[in-house]
Short mmCIF file of C-alpha atoms in Angstrom, two decimals:
data_model
loop_
_atom_site.label_atom_id
_atom_site.label_comp_id
_atom_site.label_asym_id
_atom_site.label_seq_id
_atom_site.Cartn_x
_atom_site.Cartn_y
_atom_site.Cartn_z
CA UNK I 30 0.00 0.00 0.00
CA UNK I 31 1.25 3.48 -0.87
CA UNK I 32 1.32 6.41 1.53
CA UNK I 33 1.54 10.08 0.54
CA UNK I 34 3.42 12.48 2.85
CA UNK I 35 3.01 16.22 2.44
CA UNK I 36 3.18 19.55 4.25
CA UNK I 37 4.75 19.89 7.67
CA UNK I 38 5.43 16.17 8.02
CA UNK I 39 7.41 16.14 4.77
CA UNK I 40 9.43 19.23 5.74
CA UNK I 41 10.27 17.57 9.05
CA UNK I 42 11.39 14.41 7.24
CA UNK I 43 13.56 16.41 4.85
CA UNK I 44 15.14 18.33 7.73
CA UNK I 45 15.88 15.12 9.66
CA UNK I 46 17.45 13.55 6.57
CA UNK I 47 19.68 16.56 5.90
CA UNK I 48 20.75 16.78 9.55
CA UNK I 49 21.59 13.08 9.65
CA UNK I 50 23.56 13.14 6.40
CA UNK I 51 25.31 16.50 6.53
CA UNK I 52 25.68 16.57 10.30
CA UNK I 53 27.58 13.28 10.21
CA UNK I 54 29.84 14.04 7.25
CA UNK I 55 30.74 17.70 7.93
CA UNK I 56 32.83 16.79 10.99
CA UNK I 57 35.44 15.29 8.62
CA UNK I 58 36.06 18.57 6.75
CA UNK I 59 39.56 20.03 6.78
CA UNK I 60 43.05 18.73 7.58
CA UNK I 61 42.09 18.06 11.19
CA UNK I 62 38.62 16.70 10.61
CA UNK I 63 37.51 13.58 12.44
CA UNK I 64 37.10 10.01 11.15
CA UNK I 65 34.16 7.63 11.01
CA UNK I 66 34.07 3.87 11.54
CA UNK I 67 31.95 2.11 8.92
CA UNK I 68 30.62 -1.39 9.38
CA UNK I 69 30.51 -3.71 6.37
CA UNK I 70 28.40 -6.82 5.91
CA UNK I 71 31.11 -8.71 4.00
CA UNK I 72 34.37 -7.21 5.28
CA UNK I 73 35.75 -5.98 8.58
CA UNK I 74 34.81 -2.44 9.71
CA UNK I 75 37.07 0.31 8.39
CA UNK I 76 37.98 3.88 9.34
CA UNK I 77 37.77 6.77 6.91
CA UNK I 78 37.31 10.53 6.66
CA UNK I 79 36.26 10.35 3.01
CA UNK I 80 33.01 12.30 2.77
CA UNK I 81 31.30 10.41 -0.04
CA UNK I 82 32.19 7.00 1.43
CA UNK I 83 30.61 7.97 4.73
CA UNK I 84 27.60 9.50 2.97
CA UNK I 85 26.93 6.36 0.94
CA UNK I 86 26.79 4.29 4.12
CA UNK I 87 24.34 6.50 6.04
CA UNK I 88 20.85 5.03 6.33
CA UNK I 89 17.80 5.46 8.52
CA UNK I 90 15.32 2.94 9.89
CA UNK I 91 12.58 5.40 8.95
CA UNK I 92 11.60 4.73 5.35
CA UNK I 93 10.50 8.34 4.83
CA UNK I 94 13.87 9.72 5.87
CA UNK I 95 15.75 7.01 4.01
CA UNK I 96 14.02 7.88 0.74
CA UNK I 97 15.02 11.54 1.09
CA UNK I 98 18.55 10.51 2.08
CA UNK I 99 18.93 8.70 -1.23
CA UNK I 100 18.19 11.91 -3.11
CA UNK I 101 20.35 14.12 -0.85
CA UNK I 102 23.36 11.82 -1.23
CA UNK I 103 23.37 12.54 -4.96
CA UNK I 104 24.97 15.94 -4.31
CA UNK I 105 28.04 14.35 -2.78
CA UNK I 106 28.10 11.39 -5.18
CA UNK I 107 27.89 13.65 -8.25
CA UNK I 108 30.82 15.75 -7.01
CA UNK I 109 32.83 12.61 -6.38
CA UNK I 110 32.08 11.21 -9.85
CA UNK I 111 33.00 14.48 -11.54
CA UNK I 112 36.11 15.63 -9.66
CA UNK I 113 36.73 12.99 -6.98
CA UNK I 114 37.08 15.53 -4.15
CA UNK I 115 35.09 18.27 -2.40
CA UNK I 116 32.31 15.90 -1.35
CA UNK I 117 32.22 17.07 2.26
CA UNK I 118 32.20 20.74 1.22
CA UNK I 119 29.23 19.92 -1.01
CA UNK I 120 27.22 18.60 1.93
CA UNK I 121 28.19 21.54 4.17
CA UNK I 122 26.83 23.90 1.53
CA UNK I 123 23.77 21.72 0.94
CA UNK I 124 22.77 21.78 4.60
CA UNK I 125 22.93 25.57 4.76
CA UNK I 126 21.15 26.12 1.43
CA UNK I 127 18.35 23.75 2.34
CA UNK I 128 17.72 25.11 5.85
CA UNK I 129 17.85 28.75 4.74
CA UNK I 130 15.67 28.00 1.73
CA UNK I 131 13.10 26.13 3.83
CA UNK I 132 12.75 29.17 6.10
CA UNK I 133 11.95 31.33 3.07
CA UNK I 134 9.33 28.83 1.87
CA UNK I 135 7.73 28.61 5.31
CA UNK I 136 7.49 32.43 5.23
CA UNK I 137 5.41 32.12 2.06
CA UNK I 138 7.90 32.25 -0.82
CA UNK I 139 7.02 30.08 -3.82
CA UNK I 140 9.51 27.12 -4.05
CA UNK I 141 9.77 27.27 -7.84
CA UNK I 142 10.60 30.98 -7.75
CA UNK I 143 13.25 30.36 -5.08
CA UNK I 144 14.80 27.52 -7.12
CA UNK I 145 15.05 29.74 -10.20
CA UNK I 146 16.62 32.55 -8.19
CA UNK I 147 19.07 30.11 -6.59
CA UNK I 148 20.13 28.85 -10.01
CA UNK I 149 20.74 32.44 -11.12
CA UNK I 150 22.83 33.17 -8.02
CA UNK I 151 24.81 29.94 -8.43
CA UNK I 152 25.78 30.82 -12.01
CA UNK I 153 27.09 34.22 -10.92
CA UNK I 154 29.08 32.77 -8.00
CA UNK I 155 30.65 30.12 -10.26
CA UNK I 156 31.67 32.84 -12.72
CA UNK I 157 33.30 34.76 -9.87
CA UNK I 158 35.10 31.61 -8.64
CA UNK I 159 36.59 30.99 -12.09
CA UNK I 160 37.88 34.56 -12.25
CA UNK I 161 39.90 33.88 -9.06
CA UNK I 162 41.50 30.79 -10.63
CA UNK I 163 45.17 30.56 -11.61
CA UNK I 164 47.46 27.95 -13.16
CA UNK I 165 49.25 25.60 -10.73
CA UNK I 166 53.03 25.47 -10.32
CA UNK I 167 55.02 22.29 -9.70
CA UNK I 168 55.08 22.96 -5.96
CA UNK I 169 51.29 23.33 -5.93
CA UNK I 170 50.77 19.72 -6.99
CA UNK I 171 52.39 18.40 -3.82
CA UNK I 172 50.24 20.61 -1.59
CA UNK I 173 47.02 19.85 -3.49
CA UNK I 174 47.60 16.10 -3.20
CA UNK I 175 48.60 16.42 0.47
CA UNK I 176 45.47 18.38 1.35
CA UNK I 177 43.18 15.95 -0.50
CA UNK I 178 44.81 12.93 1.17
CA UNK I 179 45.32 14.72 4.50
CA UNK I 180 48.81 13.20 4.45
CA UNK I 181 52.06 14.80 3.21
CA UNK I 182 53.79 11.47 2.53
CA UNK I 183 50.96 10.47 0.19
CA UNK I 184 51.02 13.90 -1.42
CA UNK I 185 54.77 13.65 -2.02
CA UNK I 186 54.60 10.19 -3.63
CA UNK I 187 51.61 10.71 -5.90
CA UNK I 188 52.63 14.21 -7.02
CA UNK I 189 56.11 12.99 -7.95
CA UNK I 190 54.63 10.20 -10.09
CA UNK I 191 52.15 12.65 -11.61
CA UNK I 192 54.90 15.08 -12.60
CA UNK I 193 57.05 12.32 -14.09
CA UNK I 194 54.16 11.15 -16.26
CA UNK I 195 52.62 14.62 -16.69
CA UNK I 196 49.13 13.16 -16.41
CA UNK I 197 46.82 11.71 -13.75
CA UNK I 198 45.06 9.50 -16.27
CA UNK I 199 48.14 7.27 -16.48
CA UNK I 200 48.22 6.42 -12.77
CA UNK I 201 46.68 3.31 -11.24
CA UNK I 202 46.25 2.77 -7.49
CA UNK I 203 46.42 -0.85 -6.30
CA UNK I 204 46.83 -2.60 -2.95
CA UNK I 205 50.39 -3.77 -2.37
CA UNK I 206 51.15 -7.50 -1.97
CA UNK I 207 53.07 -6.58 1.20
CA UNK I 208 53.28 -3.78 3.77
CA UNK I 209 55.46 -1.58 1.56
CA UNK I 210 54.07 1.39 -0.39
CA UNK I 211 55.92 1.95 -3.65
CA UNK I 212 55.41 2.78 -7.33
CA UNK I 213 56.65 1.68 -10.71
CA UNK I 214 56.41 3.27 -14.14
CA UNK I 215 55.78 0.92 -17.04
CA UNK I 216 56.97 2.07 -20.45
CA UNK I 217 55.23 0.40 -23.36
CA UNK I 218 51.68 -0.28 -24.47
CA UNK I 219 49.77 -2.09 -21.71
CA UNK I 220 46.45 -3.89 -21.48
CA UNK I 221 44.80 -6.36 -19.11
CA UNK I 222 45.91 -9.98 -19.28
CA UNK I 223 43.22 -12.45 -20.29
CA UNK I 224 44.96 -15.80 -20.85
CA UNK I 225 43.26 -18.48 -22.91
CA UNK I 226 44.45 -20.85 -20.17
CA UNK I 227 46.34 -20.23 -16.91
CA UNK I 228 48.75 -22.99 -17.97
CA UNK I 229 50.38 -20.58 -20.42
CA UNK I 230 52.13 -18.98 -17.46
CA UNK I 231 53.48 -22.47 -16.65
CA UNK I 232 53.88 -21.80 -12.91
CA UNK I 233 56.07 -18.74 -13.56
CA UNK I 234 55.40 -15.21 -12.37
CA UNK I 235 55.72 -13.73 -15.85
CA UNK I 236 56.61 -14.43 -19.47
CA UNK I 237 59.28 -12.35 -21.20
CA UNK I 238 59.62 -12.63 -24.97
CA UNK I 239 62.44 -10.95 -26.90
CA UNK I 240 61.77 -10.11 -30.57
CA UNK I 241 58.47 -12.05 -30.64
CA UNK I 242 55.94 -12.17 -33.44
CA UNK I 243 52.49 -10.72 -32.72
CA UNK I 244 49.19 -11.60 -34.37
CA UNK I 245 45.77 -9.95 -33.93
CA UNK I 246 42.76 -12.10 -34.80
CA UNK I 247 39.41 -10.34 -34.44
CA UNK I 248 37.41 -13.56 -34.33
CA UNK I 249 37.25 -16.93 -32.56
CA UNK I 250 39.71 -19.70 -33.53
CA UNK I 251 37.69 -22.91 -33.75
CA UNK I 252 40.23 -25.26 -35.35
CA UNK I 253 44.01 -25.63 -35.07
CA UNK I 254 44.14 -25.82 -38.86
CA UNK I 255 43.16 -22.15 -39.02
CA UNK I 256 46.53 -21.17 -37.51
CA UNK I 257 48.59 -24.10 -38.87
CA UNK I 258 50.48 -21.84 -41.31
CA UNK I 259 51.43 -19.54 -38.44
CA UNK I 260 52.49 -22.44 -36.18
CA UNK I 261 54.64 -24.01 -38.90
CA UNK I 262 56.28 -20.66 -39.62
CA UNK I 263 57.11 -20.16 -35.94
CA UNK I 264 58.55 -23.69 -35.71
CA UNK I 265 60.74 -22.98 -38.72
CA UNK I 266 61.89 -19.57 -37.41
CA UNK I 267 62.26 -20.86 -33.81
CA UNK I 268 60.71 -17.60 -32.59
CA UNK I 269 58.24 -16.97 -29.75
CA UNK I 270 54.86 -15.43 -30.52
CA UNK I 271 51.75 -13.99 -28.90
CA UNK I 272 48.34 -14.48 -30.51
CA UNK I 273 45.45 -12.22 -29.51
CA UNK I 274 42.00 -13.46 -30.54
CA UNK I 275 38.38 -13.09 -29.45
CA UNK I 276 38.33 -16.70 -28.19
CA UNK I 277 39.64 -20.20 -28.80
CA UNK I 278 38.11 -23.67 -28.58
CA UNK I 279 39.50 -26.09 -26.01
CA UNK I 280 40.98 -28.15 -28.86
CA UNK I 281 43.08 -25.21 -30.08
CA UNK I 282 44.21 -24.28 -26.57
CA UNK I 283 45.21 -27.84 -25.68
CA UNK I 284 47.06 -28.37 -28.97
CA UNK I 285 49.15 -25.20 -28.52
CA UNK I 286 49.87 -26.06 -24.86
CA UNK I 287 51.02 -29.52 -25.95
CA UNK I 288 53.39 -28.05 -28.55
CA UNK I 289 54.79 -25.66 -25.93
CA UNK I 290 55.21 -28.44 -23.37
CA UNK I 291 57.18 -30.55 -25.83
CA UNK I 292 59.42 -27.64 -26.74
CA UNK I 293 58.20 -27.42 -30.32
CA UNK I 294 56.79 -23.90 -29.99
CA UNK I 295 56.79 -21.00 -27.55
CA UNK I 296 53.38 -19.42 -28.12
CA UNK I 297 51.01 -17.65 -25.73
CA UNK I 298 47.32 -17.35 -26.53
CA UNK I 299 45.58 -14.23 -25.21
CA UNK I 300 41.94 -13.18 -25.40
CA UNK I 301 40.85 -9.66 -26.29
CA UNK I 302 40.32 -7.85 -22.93
CA UNK I 303 37.82 -5.25 -24.21
CA UNK I 304 34.94 -5.02 -26.66
CA UNK I 305 32.90 -2.33 -28.36
CA UNK I 306 34.51 0.96 -29.36
CA UNK I 307 37.20 0.74 -26.69
CA UNK I 308 38.07 -2.79 -27.80
CA UNK I 309 38.31 -1.63 -31.41
CA UNK I 310 40.62 1.22 -30.38
CA UNK I 311 42.84 -1.23 -28.48
CA UNK I 312 43.20 -3.50 -31.52
CA UNK I 313 43.81 -0.53 -33.81
CA UNK I 314 46.59 0.76 -31.53
CA UNK I 315 48.21 -2.67 -31.31
CA UNK I 316 48.03 -3.05 -35.08
CA UNK I 317 49.95 0.20 -35.55
CA UNK I 318 52.64 -0.27 -32.89
CA UNK I 319 53.38 -3.88 -33.89
CA UNK I 320 53.13 -3.24 -37.66
CA UNK I 321 50.77 -6.19 -37.94
CA UNK I 322 47.46 -6.50 -39.77
CA UNK I 323 44.18 -7.28 -38.01
CA UNK I 324 42.57 -10.48 -39.23
CA UNK I 325 38.82 -9.97 -39.57
CA UNK I 326 36.02 -12.54 -39.55
CA UNK I 327 36.11 -13.18 -43.31
CA UNK I 328 39.91 -13.12 -43.60
CA UNK I 329 42.18 -16.14 -43.80
CA UNK I 330 45.03 -16.32 -41.32
CA UNK I 331 48.49 -16.24 -42.88
CA UNK I 332 52.02 -15.06 -42.13
CA UNK I 333 51.50 -11.77 -43.97
CA UNK I 334 49.43 -10.62 -40.98
CA UNK I 335 52.24 -11.15 -38.47
CA UNK I 336 53.75 -8.16 -36.69
CA UNK I 337 56.98 -7.91 -34.75
CA UNK I 338 57.75 -6.42 -31.32
CA UNK I 339 60.95 -5.70 -29.41
CA UNK I 340 59.64 -7.19 -26.18
CA UNK I 341 56.42 -8.58 -24.74
CA UNK I 342 56.03 -9.15 -21.01
CA UNK I 343 53.00 -11.02 -19.68
CA UNK I 344 52.04 -11.55 -16.06
CA UNK I 345 48.71 -12.39 -14.47
CA UNK I 346 47.62 -8.73 -14.43
CA UNK I 347 48.90 -7.02 -17.55
CA UNK I 348 50.58 -7.34 -20.92
CA UNK I 349 53.33 -4.85 -21.81
CA UNK I 350 54.36 -4.51 -25.45
CA UNK I 351 57.50 -2.59 -26.44
CA UNK I 352 58.11 -1.72 -30.08
CA UNK I 353 60.50 0.47 -32.03
CA UNK I 354 60.15 4.18 -31.25
CA UNK I 355 60.87 5.51 -34.76
CA UNK I 356 57.51 4.41 -36.12
CA UNK I 357 55.92 7.19 -38.18
CA UNK I 358 52.50 5.58 -37.86
CA UNK I 359 52.77 5.73 -34.06
CA UNK I 360 53.64 9.45 -34.27
CA UNK I 361 50.59 10.02 -36.44
CA UNK I 362 48.43 8.05 -34.00
CA UNK I 363 49.63 10.21 -31.10
CA UNK I 364 48.70 13.38 -32.98
CA UNK I 365 45.31 11.89 -33.89
CA UNK I 366 44.52 11.09 -30.24
CA UNK I 367 45.56 14.62 -29.18
CA UNK I 368 43.12 16.10 -31.71
CA UNK I 369 40.33 13.82 -30.48
CA UNK I 370 41.02 14.94 -26.91
CA UNK I 371 40.52 18.59 -27.84
CA UNK I 372 37.06 17.82 -29.23
CA UNK I 373 35.97 15.33 -26.55
CA UNK I 374 33.84 16.67 -23.68
CA UNK I 375 32.78 13.43 -21.98
CA UNK I 376 34.96 12.86 -18.89
CA UNK I 377 34.96 9.06 -19.26
CA UNK I 378 36.08 9.23 -22.88
CA UNK I 379 38.70 11.85 -22.01
CA UNK I 380 40.17 9.47 -19.43
CA UNK I 381 40.26 6.67 -22.00
CA UNK I 382 41.99 8.86 -24.60
CA UNK I 383 44.50 10.14 -22.04
CA UNK I 384 45.25 6.57 -21.01
CA UNK I 385 45.92 5.57 -24.64
CA UNK I 386 48.13 8.62 -25.06
CA UNK I 387 50.14 7.78 -21.96
CA UNK I 388 50.72 4.21 -23.15
CA UNK I 389 52.15 5.56 -26.38
CA UNK I 390 54.28 8.28 -24.78
CA UNK I 391 55.29 8.71 -21.12
CA UNK I 392 54.09 5.35 -19.80
CA UNK I 393 51.74 4.10 -17.08
CA UNK I 394 52.42 4.56 -13.36
CA UNK I 395 51.21 2.10 -10.76
CA UNK I 396 51.21 2.95 -7.05
CA UNK I 397 51.05 -0.04 -4.72
CA UNK I 398 49.57 0.87 -1.34
CA UNK I 399 50.87 -1.24 1.53
CA UNK I 400 49.77 -1.45 5.17
CA UNK I 401 49.92 -3.76 8.18
CA UNK I 402 46.22 -4.61 8.13
CA UNK I 403 43.47 -4.84 5.53
CA UNK I 404 41.54 -2.06 7.28
CA UNK I 405 44.54 0.28 7.16
CA UNK I 406 45.24 -0.58 3.51
CA UNK I 407 41.67 0.20 2.43
CA UNK I 408 41.66 3.52 4.29
CA UNK I 409 45.07 4.45 2.92
CA UNK I 410 44.09 3.56 -0.64
CA UNK I 411 41.06 5.88 -0.39
CA UNK I 412 43.42 8.71 0.54
CA UNK I 413 45.54 7.99 -2.53
CA UNK I 414 42.40 7.95 -4.68
CA UNK I 415 41.35 11.34 -3.29
CA UNK I 416 44.81 12.78 -3.98
CA UNK I 417 44.83 11.40 -7.50
CA UNK I 418 41.45 12.95 -8.31
CA UNK I 419 42.50 16.26 -6.80
CA UNK I 420 45.50 16.37 -9.14
CA UNK I 421 43.26 15.63 -12.09
CA UNK I 422 41.00 18.51 -11.08
CA UNK I 423 43.83 21.02 -11.39
CA UNK I 424 43.38 21.09 -15.18
CA UNK I 425 40.95 24.00 -14.76
CA UNK I 426 43.25 25.86 -12.38
CA UNK I 427 43.62 26.30 -8.63
CA UNK I 428 42.35 28.61 -5.88
CA UNK I 429 43.43 29.61 -2.42
CA UNK I 430 41.84 26.99 -0.16
CA UNK I 431 40.26 26.91 3.27
CA UNK I 432 37.09 28.55 1.98
CA UNK I 433 38.82 31.91 1.52
CA UNK I 434 37.60 32.46 -2.06
CA UNK I 435 33.99 31.87 -1.03
CA UNK I 436 34.44 34.37 1.83
CA UNK I 437 35.70 36.97 -0.62
CA UNK I 438 32.81 36.38 -3.01
CA UNK I 439 30.31 36.55 -0.15
CA UNK I 440 31.61 39.95 0.88
CA UNK I 441 31.05 41.39 -2.61
CA UNK I 442 27.87 39.55 -3.66
CA UNK I 443 24.77 41.72 -4.05
CA UNK I 444 21.61 40.05 -2.76
CA UNK I 445 19.23 41.02 -5.55
CA UNK I 446 16.69 38.34 -4.59
CA UNK I 447 16.02 35.55 -2.10
CA UNK I 448 18.10 33.02 -4.05
CA UNK I 449 21.14 35.25 -3.79
CA UNK I 450 20.43 35.78 -0.10
CA UNK I 451 20.37 32.10 0.88
CA UNK I 452 23.46 31.35 -1.22
CA UNK I 453 25.34 34.30 0.28
CA UNK I 454 24.47 33.09 3.78
CA UNK I 455 25.95 29.67 2.89
CA UNK I 456 29.26 30.71 1.35
CA UNK I 457 31.10 31.06 4.66
CA UNK I 458 29.96 27.68 6.04
CA UNK I 459 32.93 25.59 4.72
CA UNK I 460 35.36 28.10 6.28
CA UNK I 461 33.48 28.05 9.59
CA UNK I 462 33.24 24.25 9.63
CA UNK I 463 36.99 23.77 9.03
CA UNK I 464 37.72 25.96 12.07
CA UNK I 465 34.98 24.36 14.19
CA UNK I 466 36.53 20.96 13.52
CA UNK I 467 39.76 22.08 15.21
CA UNK I 468 37.98 23.86 18.06
CA UNK I 469 38.70 27.42 16.94
CA UNK I 470 36.42 30.45 17.09
CA UNK I 471 36.00 31.61 13.51
CA UNK I 472 34.95 35.21 14.31
CA UNK I 473 38.38 36.77 15.08
CA UNK I 474 40.03 34.83 12.25
CA UNK I 475 37.31 35.92 9.83
CA UNK I 476 37.74 39.51 10.99
CA UNK I 477 41.53 39.41 10.48
CA UNK I 478 41.15 38.00 6.95
CA UNK I 479 38.60 40.71 6.15
CA UNK I 480 40.97 43.41 7.46
CA UNK I 481 43.66 42.01 5.13
CA UNK I 482 41.23 42.46 2.23
CA UNK I 483 41.02 38.66 1.77
CA UNK I 484 44.68 38.58 0.80
CA UNK I 485 45.55 35.98 3.45
CA UNK I 486 44.56 32.45 4.38
CA UNK I 487 44.47 30.84 7.82
CA UNK I 488 46.38 27.54 7.83
CA UNK I 489 44.86 25.35 10.55
CA UNK I 490 47.88 23.01 10.52
CA UNK I 491 50.45 25.73 11.25
CA UNK I 492 47.88 27.95 13.04
CA UNK I 493 49.24 30.93 11.12
CA UNK I 494 48.00 33.39 8.51
CA UNK I 495 49.61 33.01 5.08
CA UNK I 496 49.70 35.33 2.06
CA UNK I 497 47.28 34.16 -0.60
CA UNK I 498 49.98 34.20 -3.32
CA UNK I 499 52.35 31.88 -1.45
CA UNK I 500 50.06 29.73 0.68
CA UNK I 501 50.14 25.95 0.61
CA UNK I 502 46.41 25.83 1.37
CA UNK I 503 45.06 25.22 -2.15
CA UNK I 504 41.91 23.86 -3.77
CA UNK I 505 41.41 22.86 -7.43
CA UNK I 506 38.99 25.27 -9.10
CA UNK I 507 36.78 22.51 -10.48
CA UNK I 508 36.33 21.02 -7.00
CA UNK I 509 34.94 24.27 -5.59
CA UNK I 510 32.80 24.87 -8.70
CA UNK I 511 31.26 21.40 -8.59
CA UNK I 512 30.65 21.60 -4.83
CA UNK I 513 28.62 24.80 -5.30
CA UNK I 514 26.85 23.52 -8.41
CA UNK I 515 25.78 20.15 -6.98
CA UNK I 516 24.81 21.47 -3.56
CA UNK I 517 22.63 24.11 -5.20
CA UNK I 518 21.06 21.59 -7.58
CA UNK I 519 20.04 19.08 -4.88
CA UNK I 520 18.93 21.86 -2.52
CA UNK I 521 16.66 23.22 -5.26
CA UNK I 522 15.17 19.77 -5.88
CA UNK I 523 14.50 19.18 -2.19
CA UNK I 524 12.96 22.62 -1.70
CA UNK I 525 10.57 22.17 -4.64
CA UNK I 526 9.50 18.68 -3.51
CA UNK I 527 6.02 18.97 -2.01
CA UNK I 528 5.03 15.32 -1.68
CA UNK I 529 6.60 11.95 -0.95
CA UNK I 530 5.07 8.62 -1.96
CA UNK I 531 6.38 5.53 -0.16
CA UNK I 532 5.34 1.95 0.47
CA UNK I 533 3.56 1.80 3.80
CA UNK I 534 4.43 -1.22 5.92
CA UNK I 535 1.89 -2.79 8.24
CA UNK I 536 2.75 -1.82 11.80
CA UNK I 537 1.29 -2.99 15.14
CA UNK I 538 -1.85 -1.12 16.11
CA UNK I 539 -0.15 0.66 19.02
CA UNK I 540 2.53 2.01 16.63
CA UNK I 541 2.04 5.78 16.20
CA UNK I 542 3.48 7.14 12.96
CA UNK I 543 3.22 10.73 14.20
CA UNK I 544 5.58 10.07 17.10
CA UNK I 545 8.31 8.63 14.93
CA UNK I 546 10.04 11.94 14.36
#
């Protein structure tokens, strides 16, 4: 049975949901914010101060509140998906916008009018934020990563890898097989290992082929006769080879394994690790770097399709192919990908193109995060992920951090309508929350910054004021922009929601729904 909730009861539910969500997460804001312990049904509990991780795990026994929570969480989740940082700031802003907006509505203001005015105010504030943005220096990367991870050692490691590769999109974060945290940079074209059979590794950690042949077959191999010409050629040349096909029958796999076991051949069968457009791009790249020719469904397999590589390394996780660097086709491919990047606006596709570019140029970096316990490793890896995303967000520039830019904008923002008013009242909340989380009174600090004409930042770690041009307290511009944008968007949706329809559960007769809140 469905139940409709409206009016005062709905407003109370929305308020409770916002207080539960934002009130829990906002205590983690800043370099000295607190942590939360999160229980997990399948793993051991873990500790984190990552805003979106905490937000995702917050639930209520009250179905009304829980439904609203699901919507409110989207502000933080959207920020995380877009820029990977600023999720706690988003919720701090959301709480203030919602509560101030609800007061206006209770005073008689039309919700739709308020939402439109809030959207107008948000656009102007975002424009002002972008005007304060500047390009990062090399030193800035370390501080940005350190702030995002709340750990200078993490900031130092990931920023050094970033600068060596000159791109975040070429960095992978994995858990270390031991307690040590370290990184390695892989030069060569890499892709995920999908072995036709685990026996091709033959109980070794990895396969290393020097001057191997390489063959790309964009179809399934159903009979050993289909590749007999290739096999005979390899036997004659006494050369190793790697075959990459869509799939193989058990007969083909077993026959090749038997030839390898008896020392007749040294061939590894791989399966294509990706499909669709990304899979096609992978095969196209491999065709160019190995100077081979892709065998299509209607094509016969012969030695004219074989390519040649300098080295191929295969382990259980990845394949690394190294080929000659003076390949004009590779140079043309690099330029082609760069042009595609300029015209691509989808973040997911941009990441994919950047990854391809890195494989063809600077290489791929892998950071292995080690710790003494699984709980520590998971928490530490989340910090690395936050730092990595923060570095990526610097592409649109950086700002002085600690909420100082929002304070400056607040001071000069004209409240031409109610939307501007509630946004202006919210702009100082991240600054205030950062100071509250370290037990400091924000009023005298705010006053000192204002006296300095917003040319200084208060560093809560050093407990000193720093000049805005040389401070280490920095935020990526896109993080602040997305925090404002997503908080405003979800606040507007909540404020214009006038009814809630949920499934009503049968409760005991003495259960009083009105006393639940």
